[in-house]
Amino acid sequence: EARSSPDFLIIARTDARTALGLDEALRRARAFAAAGADILFVEAPESEAEMASICSSLADTGKPLLVNCVEGGKTPLCSKQRLIELGYQLAIYPATGFLAMGQALTKVYRNLSEAGDSFGVKSDLAEFKGFCVSMGFQQVWDFDKAHADLEALPEDAEKKSASTS
């Protein structure tokens, strides 16, 4: 009933595994499928055997299954091939990027603290302009070029600018 567009996918997640057990989590996932969910997500299986059970138990729903891969989380980390063998069609890695970023920040700031400069980590740093472009700054720069008319300053701004020069 919540779907407002055929392009909108509904991922139905249950966290029942941890508090209520695997059977209840599977019952809820089946109910989600019956209600029209597009993708089923049983959070926090604690073994490959549980992962296999989830996939085999829900295979007849015809719905893609999603697994949440968190380094240090409850769900075992598996290779892409192993996840496919178990029966998953989608895998998310929500923590991987920020865990890598945390490790990189630790290394860089430790170096700055100990050495007092960034020379020892220069090879670990992104090239500045390329990083800016990847962050979308090119759009900001293009917008500024298209819309910033520095010759047409309002009178108050011209006076303020003249008084500070």
PDB file of C-alpha atoms in Angstrom, residues 15 26 39-40 50 54 70 76 90 92 97 99 104 113 121 137 153:
ATOM      1  CA  ASP A  15      15.466  -7.928  13.453  1.00  0.00           C
ATOM      2  CA  LEU A  26      11.386 -16.407   8.959  1.00  0.00           C
ATOM      3  CA  ILE A  39      13.328  -7.784  -1.162  1.00  0.00           C
ATOM      4  CA  LEU A  40      13.571  -9.756   2.089  1.00  0.00           C
ATOM      5  CA  GLU A  50      21.536 -20.005   9.660  1.00  0.00           C
ATOM      6  CA  ILE A  54      17.163 -18.416   5.709  1.00  0.00           C
ATOM      7  CA  VAL A  70      29.377  -5.789   8.779  1.00  0.00           C
ATOM      8  CA  PRO A  76      29.732 -14.236   9.261  1.00  0.00           C
ATOM      9  CA  LEU A  90      22.114  -8.739  -2.606  1.00  0.00           C
ATOM     10  CA  ILE A  92      25.293  -4.522   1.631  1.00  0.00           C
ATOM     11  CA  GLY A  97      33.810   2.581   4.160  1.00  0.00           C
ATOM     12  CA  LEU A  99      35.803   1.646   9.157  1.00  0.00           C
ATOM     13  CA  ALA A 104      43.099   6.045   7.671  1.00  0.00           C
ATOM     14  CA  SER A 113      51.147  14.051  16.124  1.00  0.00           C
ATOM     15  CA  VAL A 121      51.530   9.811   4.802  1.00  0.00           C
ATOM     16  CA  PHE A 137      32.689  20.482  -6.298  1.00  0.00           C
ATOM     17  CA  LEU A 153      27.840  44.131  -6.568  1.00  0.00           C
TER      18      LEU A 153
END
